[in-house]
């Protein structure tokens, strides 16, 4: 359910959904990540907690990249608009718990 522009947007409006693709890549399970902003307001400069994140496949760094050992940026820190999700895949032994930890909200 989308919030109105009059409602408050926050980190809880950044949804991070992951699922196994069922594929094995370089001996590792492949996962698909979908990051969506469910608030009508734009959110940008989105950072996720990605402590320990690793992958054996390349990820487009404009979609998702490590800033340091604990944080990753989403969409090159550009806006993530409502219903325009950022999608990427990675492959590793485990599914990482990617949680939003920071964003800037822009409502007009």
Short mmCIF file of N, CA, C and O in Angstrom, two decimals:
data_model
loop_
_atom_site.label_atom_id
_atom_site.label_comp_id
_atom_site.label_asym_id
_atom_site.label_seq_id
_atom_site.Cartn_x
_atom_site.Cartn_y
_atom_site.Cartn_z
N UNK A 1 0.84 -1.18 0.00
CA UNK A 1 0.00 0.00 0.00
C UNK A 1 0.89 1.25 0.00
O UNK A 1 1.81 1.35 0.77
N UNK A 2 0.59 2.19 -0.88
CA UNK A 2 1.38 3.40 -0.95
C UNK A 2 0.87 4.44 0.02
O UNK A 2 -0.32 4.58 0.23
N UNK A 3 1.82 5.17 0.61
CA UNK A 3 1.46 6.28 1.48
C UNK A 3 1.27 7.52 0.63
O UNK A 3 1.87 7.66 -0.42
N UNK A 4 0.48 8.43 1.12
CA UNK A 4 0.27 9.68 0.38
C UNK A 4 1.45 10.61 0.65
O UNK A 4 2.23 10.40 1.57
N UNK A 5 1.56 11.62 -0.15
CA UNK A 5 2.63 12.61 0.03
C UNK A 5 2.48 13.31 1.38
O UNK A 5 3.46 13.80 1.92
N UNK A 6 1.28 13.33 1.93
CA UNK A 6 1.07 13.96 3.22
C UNK A 6 1.55 13.08 4.36
O UNK A 6 1.78 13.56 5.46
N UNK A 7 1.71 11.78 4.09
CA UNK A 7 2.19 10.86 5.11
C UNK A 7 3.70 10.93 5.22
O UNK A 7 4.40 11.47 4.37
N UNK A 8 4.20 10.39 6.28
CA UNK A 8 5.64 10.39 6.51
C UNK A 8 6.29 9.17 5.84
O UNK A 8 5.81 8.07 5.98
N UNK A 9 7.36 9.41 5.13
CA UNK A 9 8.12 8.33 4.52
C UNK A 9 9.36 8.07 5.37
O UNK A 9 9.89 8.97 6.00
N UNK A 10 9.82 6.85 5.33
CA UNK A 10 11.01 6.51 6.10
C UNK A 10 11.64 5.24 5.58
O UNK A 10 11.27 4.71 4.52
N UNK A 11 12.59 4.72 6.35
CA UNK A 11 13.30 3.51 5.96
C UNK A 11 12.36 2.32 5.82
O UNK A 11 12.61 1.42 5.02
N UNK A 12 11.27 2.33 6.57
CA UNK A 12 10.32 1.21 6.47
C UNK A 12 9.65 1.17 5.10
O UNK A 12 9.04 0.16 4.74
N UNK A 13 9.76 2.24 4.32
CA UNK A 13 9.19 2.29 2.98
C UNK A 13 10.16 1.79 1.91
O UNK A 13 9.82 1.72 0.74
N UNK A 14 11.37 1.46 2.32
CA UNK A 14 12.33 0.84 1.41
C UNK A 14 12.22 -0.67 1.63
O UNK A 14 12.61 -1.18 2.67
N UNK A 15 11.64 -1.34 0.66
CA UNK A 15 11.47 -2.79 0.75
C UNK A 15 12.63 -3.48 0.03
O UNK A 15 12.95 -3.13 -1.11
N UNK A 16 13.21 -4.44 0.71
CA UNK A 16 14.28 -5.25 0.11
C UNK A 16 13.79 -6.69 0.12
O UNK A 16 13.65 -7.30 1.18
N UNK A 17 13.48 -7.19 -1.05
CA UNK A 17 12.99 -8.57 -1.18
C UNK A 17 14.05 -9.38 -1.90
O UNK A 17 14.63 -8.94 -2.89
N UNK A 18 14.30 -10.57 -1.37
CA UNK A 18 15.26 -11.47 -1.98
C UNK A 18 14.65 -12.84 -2.16
O UNK A 18 13.83 -13.27 -1.35
N UNK A 19 15.10 -13.51 -3.21
CA UNK A 19 14.66 -14.89 -3.41
C UNK A 19 15.75 -15.63 -4.17
O UNK A 19 16.53 -15.04 -4.93
N UNK A 20 15.79 -16.91 -3.93
CA UNK A 20 16.71 -17.76 -4.67
C UNK A 20 16.18 -17.92 -6.09
O UNK A 20 14.98 -18.09 -6.31
N UNK A 21 17.09 -17.87 -7.06
CA UNK A 21 16.68 -18.08 -8.46
C UNK A 21 16.67 -19.57 -8.79
O UNK A 21 16.17 -19.96 -9.83
N UNK A 22 17.26 -20.38 -7.91
CA UNK A 22 17.38 -21.81 -8.17
C UNK A 22 18.58 -22.17 -9.02
O UNK A 22 18.86 -23.33 -9.26
N UNK A 23 19.33 -21.15 -9.45
CA UNK A 23 20.52 -21.36 -10.28
C UNK A 23 21.76 -21.47 -9.40
O UNK A 23 21.81 -20.91 -8.31
N UNK A 24 22.76 -22.17 -9.91
CA UNK A 24 24.07 -22.26 -9.26
C UNK A 24 25.07 -21.58 -10.20
O UNK A 24 25.15 -21.91 -11.38
N UNK A 25 25.81 -20.62 -9.68
CA UNK A 25 26.78 -19.87 -10.46
C UNK A 25 28.14 -20.01 -9.78
O UNK A 25 28.29 -19.64 -8.61
N UNK A 26 29.10 -20.56 -10.51
CA UNK A 26 30.45 -20.77 -9.97
C UNK A 26 30.40 -21.48 -8.62
O UNK A 26 31.11 -21.14 -7.68
N UNK A 27 29.49 -22.45 -8.51
CA UNK A 27 29.38 -23.25 -7.30
C UNK A 27 28.61 -22.60 -6.16
O UNK A 27 28.54 -23.14 -5.06
N UNK A 28 28.02 -21.45 -6.40
CA UNK A 28 27.29 -20.70 -5.36
C UNK A 28 25.83 -20.53 -5.77
O UNK A 28 25.51 -20.41 -6.96
N UNK A 29 24.95 -20.47 -4.78
CA UNK A 29 23.53 -20.23 -5.04
C UNK A 29 23.33 -18.79 -5.51
O UNK A 29 23.97 -17.87 -5.00
N UNK A 30 22.45 -18.62 -6.49
CA UNK A 30 22.17 -17.29 -7.02
C UNK A 30 20.90 -16.74 -6.38
O UNK A 30 19.91 -17.46 -6.21
N UNK A 31 20.94 -15.45 -6.04
CA UNK A 31 19.81 -14.77 -5.44
C UNK A 31 19.47 -13.52 -6.25
O UNK A 31 20.36 -12.86 -6.78
N UNK A 32 18.17 -13.22 -6.32
CA UNK A 32 17.72 -11.98 -6.95
C UNK A 32 17.23 -11.04 -5.87
O UNK A 32 16.49 -11.44 -4.98
N UNK A 33 17.66 -9.79 -5.96
CA UNK A 33 17.28 -8.76 -5.00
C UNK A 33 16.44 -7.71 -5.72
O UNK A 33 16.80 -7.26 -6.80
N UNK A 34 15.32 -7.33 -5.10
CA UNK A 34 14.47 -6.26 -5.62
C UNK A 34 14.33 -5.22 -4.52
O UNK A 34 13.87 -5.53 -3.41
N UNK A 35 14.76 -4.01 -4.81
CA UNK A 35 14.69 -2.90 -3.85
C UNK A 35 13.67 -1.91 -4.37
O UNK A 35 13.81 -1.41 -5.49
N UNK A 36 12.64 -1.65 -3.56
CA UNK A 36 11.56 -0.78 -4.01
C UNK A 36 11.24 0.26 -2.95
O UNK A 36 11.30 -0.01 -1.75
N UNK A 37 10.88 1.43 -3.41
CA UNK A 37 10.41 2.51 -2.54
C UNK A 37 8.89 2.50 -2.60
O UNK A 37 8.31 2.76 -3.66
N UNK A 38 8.22 2.19 -1.50
CA UNK A 38 6.76 2.09 -1.50
C UNK A 38 6.06 3.39 -1.12
O UNK A 38 4.84 3.43 -1.05
N UNK A 39 6.82 4.44 -0.88
CA UNK A 39 6.23 5.74 -0.56
C UNK A 39 6.12 6.57 -1.83
O UNK A 39 6.96 6.46 -2.73
N UNK A 40 5.12 7.40 -1.90
CA UNK A 40 4.94 8.25 -3.08
C UNK A 40 6.07 9.28 -3.22
O UNK A 40 6.37 9.74 -4.31
N UNK A 41 6.72 9.59 -2.12
CA UNK A 41 7.85 10.52 -2.16
C UNK A 41 9.10 9.79 -2.65
O UNK A 41 9.28 8.60 -2.42
N UNK A 42 9.96 10.52 -3.31
CA UNK A 42 11.21 9.97 -3.79
C UNK A 42 12.17 9.78 -2.63
O UNK A 42 12.22 10.59 -1.71
N UNK A 43 12.91 8.69 -2.66
CA UNK A 43 14.00 8.50 -1.70
C UNK A 43 15.29 8.30 -2.48
O UNK A 43 15.31 7.60 -3.49
N UNK A 44 16.34 8.95 -2.03
CA UNK A 44 17.63 8.83 -2.69
C UNK A 44 18.72 8.71 -1.63
O UNK A 44 18.43 8.75 -0.43
N UNK A 45 19.96 8.54 -2.07
CA UNK A 45 21.08 8.35 -1.15
C UNK A 45 20.79 7.16 -0.23
O UNK A 45 21.07 7.20 0.96
N UNK A 46 20.23 6.11 -0.79
CA UNK A 46 19.83 4.94 0.00
C UNK A 46 21.05 4.06 0.27
O UNK A 46 21.79 3.70 -0.64
N UNK A 47 21.23 3.75 1.55
CA UNK A 47 22.30 2.85 1.98
C UNK A 47 21.68 1.65 2.68
O UNK A 47 20.72 1.80 3.45
N UNK A 48 22.23 0.47 2.41
CA UNK A 48 21.80 -0.75 3.08
C UNK A 48 22.93 -1.27 3.96
O UNK A 48 24.11 -1.12 3.62
N UNK A 49 22.55 -1.89 5.05
CA UNK A 49 23.51 -2.65 5.86
C UNK A 49 23.83 -3.90 5.04
O UNK A 49 22.93 -4.69 4.73
N UNK A 50 25.08 -4.05 4.68
CA UNK A 50 25.49 -5.21 3.87
C UNK A 50 26.73 -5.86 4.48
O UNK A 50 27.63 -6.31 3.77
N UNK A 51 26.75 -5.91 5.80
CA UNK A 51 27.88 -6.46 6.54
C UNK A 51 28.26 -7.84 6.00
O UNK A 51 27.42 -8.74 5.95
N UNK A 52 29.50 -7.99 5.57
CA UNK A 52 30.00 -9.26 5.09
C UNK A 52 29.61 -9.62 3.66
O UNK A 52 29.95 -10.69 3.17
N UNK A 53 28.90 -8.73 2.97
CA UNK A 53 28.41 -9.04 1.63
C UNK A 53 29.55 -9.44 0.70
O UNK A 53 30.60 -8.81 0.67
N UNK A 54 29.29 -10.48 -0.07
CA UNK A 54 30.25 -10.94 -1.06
C UNK A 54 29.49 -11.62 -2.19
O UNK A 54 28.35 -12.05 -2.00
N UNK A 55 30.10 -11.72 -3.34
CA UNK A 55 29.49 -12.38 -4.48
C UNK A 55 30.57 -12.85 -5.45
O UNK A 55 31.66 -12.26 -5.48
N UNK A 56 30.26 -13.90 -6.20
CA UNK A 56 31.20 -14.39 -7.21
C UNK A 56 30.83 -13.88 -8.60
O UNK A 56 31.49 -14.20 -9.58
N UNK A 57 29.77 -13.08 -8.69
CA UNK A 57 29.36 -12.50 -9.97
C UNK A 57 29.44 -10.98 -9.89
O UNK A 57 29.35 -10.40 -8.82
N UNK A 58 29.64 -10.37 -11.03
CA UNK A 58 29.69 -8.91 -11.08
C UNK A 58 28.29 -8.33 -10.93
O UNK A 58 27.33 -8.86 -11.50
N UNK A 59 28.21 -7.24 -10.18
CA UNK A 59 26.96 -6.48 -10.04
C UNK A 59 27.21 -5.11 -10.63
O UNK A 59 28.25 -4.49 -10.34
N UNK A 60 26.29 -4.62 -11.42
CA UNK A 60 26.39 -3.27 -11.96
C UNK A 60 26.53 -2.29 -10.78
O UNK A 60 25.61 -2.16 -9.98
N UNK A 61 27.67 -1.61 -10.65
CA UNK A 61 27.88 -0.74 -9.49
C UNK A 61 26.94 0.46 -9.44
O UNK A 61 26.82 1.09 -8.39
N UNK A 62 26.27 0.77 -10.53
CA UNK A 62 25.28 1.85 -10.47
C UNK A 62 24.00 1.37 -9.78
O UNK A 62 23.20 2.18 -9.35
N UNK A 63 23.81 0.06 -9.69
CA UNK A 63 22.64 -0.49 -9.00
C UNK A 63 22.92 -0.77 -7.53
O UNK A 63 22.09 -0.51 -6.67
N UNK A 64 24.12 -1.34 -7.26
CA UNK A 64 24.45 -1.75 -5.90
C UNK A 64 25.96 -1.86 -5.78
O UNK A 64 26.60 -2.55 -6.58
N UNK A 65 26.54 -1.15 -4.80
CA UNK A 65 27.98 -1.24 -4.61
C UNK A 65 28.34 -1.05 -3.14
O UNK A 65 27.66 -0.33 -2.41
N UNK A 66 29.41 -1.72 -2.76
CA UNK A 66 29.90 -1.59 -1.40
C UNK A 66 30.58 -0.24 -1.22
O UNK A 66 31.37 0.18 -2.06
N UNK A 67 30.24 0.44 -0.13
CA UNK A 67 30.91 1.68 0.24
C UNK A 67 32.06 1.34 1.17
O UNK A 67 33.15 1.88 1.08
N UNK A 68 31.78 0.43 2.12
CA UNK A 68 32.79 -0.08 3.04
C UNK A 68 32.35 -1.49 3.45
O UNK A 68 31.46 -2.06 2.82
N UNK A 69 32.94 -2.03 4.49
CA UNK A 69 32.60 -3.40 4.90
C UNK A 69 31.18 -3.54 5.43
O UNK A 69 30.68 -4.65 5.56
N UNK A 70 30.53 -2.44 5.74
CA UNK A 70 29.22 -2.50 6.41
C UNK A 70 28.08 -1.85 5.62
O UNK A 70 26.92 -2.08 5.94
N UNK A 71 28.40 -1.00 4.65
CA UNK A 71 27.36 -0.26 3.93
C UNK A 71 27.48 -0.44 2.43
O UNK A 71 28.59 -0.47 1.90
N UNK A 72 26.33 -0.48 1.77
CA UNK A 72 26.27 -0.51 0.32
C UNK A 72 25.31 0.57 -0.15
O UNK A 72 24.32 0.86 0.53
N UNK A 73 25.60 1.16 -1.30
CA UNK A 73 24.70 2.18 -1.86
C UNK A 73 23.83 1.54 -2.93
O UNK A 73 24.22 0.57 -3.58
N UNK A 74 22.66 2.12 -3.10
CA UNK A 74 21.67 1.64 -4.06
C UNK A 74 21.48 2.69 -5.15
O UNK A 74 21.37 3.88 -4.86
N UNK A 75 21.44 2.25 -6.40
CA UNK A 75 21.14 3.11 -7.54
C UNK A 75 22.09 4.30 -7.65
O UNK A 75 21.68 5.41 -8.00
N UNK A 76 23.37 4.05 -7.33
CA UNK A 76 24.38 5.11 -7.42
C UNK A 76 24.00 6.33 -6.59
O UNK A 76 24.38 7.44 -6.91
N UNK A 77 23.21 6.09 -5.52
CA UNK A 77 22.69 7.11 -4.62
C UNK A 77 21.70 8.06 -5.29
O UNK A 77 21.29 9.06 -4.71
N UNK A 78 21.29 7.73 -6.50
CA UNK A 78 20.28 8.50 -7.20
C UNK A 78 18.90 8.11 -6.70
O UNK A 78 18.74 7.10 -6.00
N UNK A 79 17.86 8.85 -7.06
CA UNK A 79 16.51 8.55 -6.57
C UNK A 79 16.00 7.17 -6.95
O UNK A 79 16.29 6.67 -8.05
N UNK A 80 15.28 6.59 -6.02
CA UNK A 80 14.52 5.37 -6.29
C UNK A 80 13.05 5.80 -6.21
O UNK A 80 12.59 6.23 -5.16
N UNK A 81 12.39 5.75 -7.33
CA UNK A 81 11.02 6.24 -7.42
C UNK A 81 10.03 5.12 -7.09
O UNK A 81 10.32 3.93 -7.26
N UNK A 82 8.86 5.52 -6.66
CA UNK A 82 7.80 4.57 -6.37
C UNK A 82 7.54 3.69 -7.58
O UNK A 82 7.44 4.17 -8.70
N UNK A 83 7.45 2.41 -7.34
CA UNK A 83 7.14 1.42 -8.37
C UNK A 83 8.16 1.35 -9.50
O UNK A 83 7.84 0.95 -10.61
N UNK A 84 9.39 1.78 -9.23
CA UNK A 84 10.48 1.62 -10.20
C UNK A 84 11.64 0.93 -9.46
O UNK A 84 12.63 1.57 -9.11
N UNK A 85 11.50 -0.36 -9.20
CA UNK A 85 12.47 -1.06 -8.36
C UNK A 85 13.85 -1.20 -9.00
O UNK A 85 13.98 -1.19 -10.22
N UNK A 86 14.84 -1.34 -8.14
CA UNK A 86 16.20 -1.65 -8.54
C UNK A 86 16.35 -3.16 -8.38
O UNK A 86 16.06 -3.70 -7.31
N UNK A 87 16.81 -3.82 -9.42
CA UNK A 87 16.91 -5.28 -9.40
C UNK A 87 18.33 -5.70 -9.79
O UNK A 87 18.90 -5.16 -10.74
N UNK A 88 18.89 -6.64 -9.02
CA UNK A 88 20.18 -7.21 -9.36
C UNK A 88 20.26 -8.62 -8.79
O UNK A 88 19.43 -9.03 -7.98
N UNK A 89 21.29 -9.34 -9.22
CA UNK A 89 21.52 -10.71 -8.74
C UNK A 89 22.92 -10.82 -8.18
O UNK A 89 23.83 -10.11 -8.62
N UNK A 90 23.06 -11.71 -7.20
CA UNK A 90 24.38 -12.05 -6.68
C UNK A 90 24.41 -13.55 -6.40
O UNK A 90 23.38 -14.21 -6.38
N UNK A 91 25.61 -14.08 -6.20
CA UNK A 91 25.76 -15.51 -5.93
C UNK A 91 26.76 -15.71 -4.79
O UNK A 91 27.89 -15.21 -4.87
N UNK A 92 26.31 -16.44 -3.77
CA UNK A 92 27.16 -16.73 -2.63
C UNK A 92 26.58 -17.92 -1.87
O UNK A 92 25.50 -18.40 -2.20
N UNK A 93 27.30 -18.37 -0.84
CA UNK A 93 26.85 -19.53 -0.06
C UNK A 93 25.57 -19.27 0.70
O UNK A 93 24.80 -20.19 0.96
N UNK A 94 25.37 -18.02 1.09
CA UNK A 94 24.21 -17.66 1.91
C UNK A 94 23.50 -16.45 1.32
O UNK A 94 24.08 -15.70 0.53
N UNK A 95 22.25 -16.26 1.74
CA UNK A 95 21.51 -15.05 1.39
C UNK A 95 21.83 -14.01 2.47
O UNK A 95 21.64 -14.27 3.65
N UNK A 96 22.33 -12.88 2.06
CA UNK A 96 22.69 -11.83 3.01
C UNK A 96 21.46 -11.05 3.46
O UNK A 96 20.53 -10.83 2.68
N UNK A 97 21.48 -10.63 4.71
CA UNK A 97 20.38 -9.84 5.28
C UNK A 97 20.65 -8.37 4.97
O UNK A 97 21.41 -7.70 5.68
N UNK A 98 20.08 -7.87 3.90
CA UNK A 98 20.29 -6.49 3.45
C UNK A 98 19.16 -5.62 4.00
O UNK A 98 18.00 -5.81 3.64
N UNK A 99 19.51 -4.68 4.86
CA UNK A 99 18.50 -3.84 5.50
C UNK A 99 18.81 -2.37 5.26
O UNK A 99 19.96 -1.94 5.34
N UNK A 100 17.76 -1.56 4.99
CA UNK A 100 17.97 -0.12 4.84
C UNK A 100 18.45 0.50 6.15
O UNK A 100 17.93 0.19 7.22
N UNK A 101 19.48 1.36 6.04
CA UNK A 101 19.97 2.05 7.23
C UNK A 101 20.00 3.57 7.04
O UNK A 101 20.16 4.30 8.01
N UNK A 102 19.82 4.05 5.80
CA UNK A 102 19.87 5.49 5.58
C UNK A 102 19.20 5.82 4.24
O UNK A 102 19.34 5.08 3.28
N UNK A 103 18.49 6.95 4.21
CA UNK A 103 18.01 7.51 2.95
C UNK A 103 17.69 8.97 3.15
O UNK A 103 17.50 9.43 4.28
N UNK A 104 17.62 9.69 2.05
CA UNK A 104 17.17 11.07 2.06
C UNK A 104 15.82 11.08 1.33
O UNK A 104 15.67 10.46 0.28
N UNK A 105 14.85 11.78 1.91
CA UNK A 105 13.49 11.81 1.38
C UNK A 105 13.21 13.16 0.74
O UNK A 105 13.53 14.20 1.30
N UNK A 106 12.60 13.13 -0.45
CA UNK A 106 12.24 14.35 -1.16
C UNK A 106 10.77 14.29 -1.55
O UNK A 106 10.39 13.48 -2.38
N UNK A 107 9.99 15.15 -0.93
CA UNK A 107 8.56 15.26 -1.28
C UNK A 107 8.30 16.67 -1.80
O UNK A 107 8.84 17.64 -1.29
N UNK A 108 7.45 16.75 -2.83
CA UNK A 108 7.11 18.10 -3.32
C UNK A 108 5.62 18.19 -3.55
O UNK A 108 4.89 17.25 -3.48
#
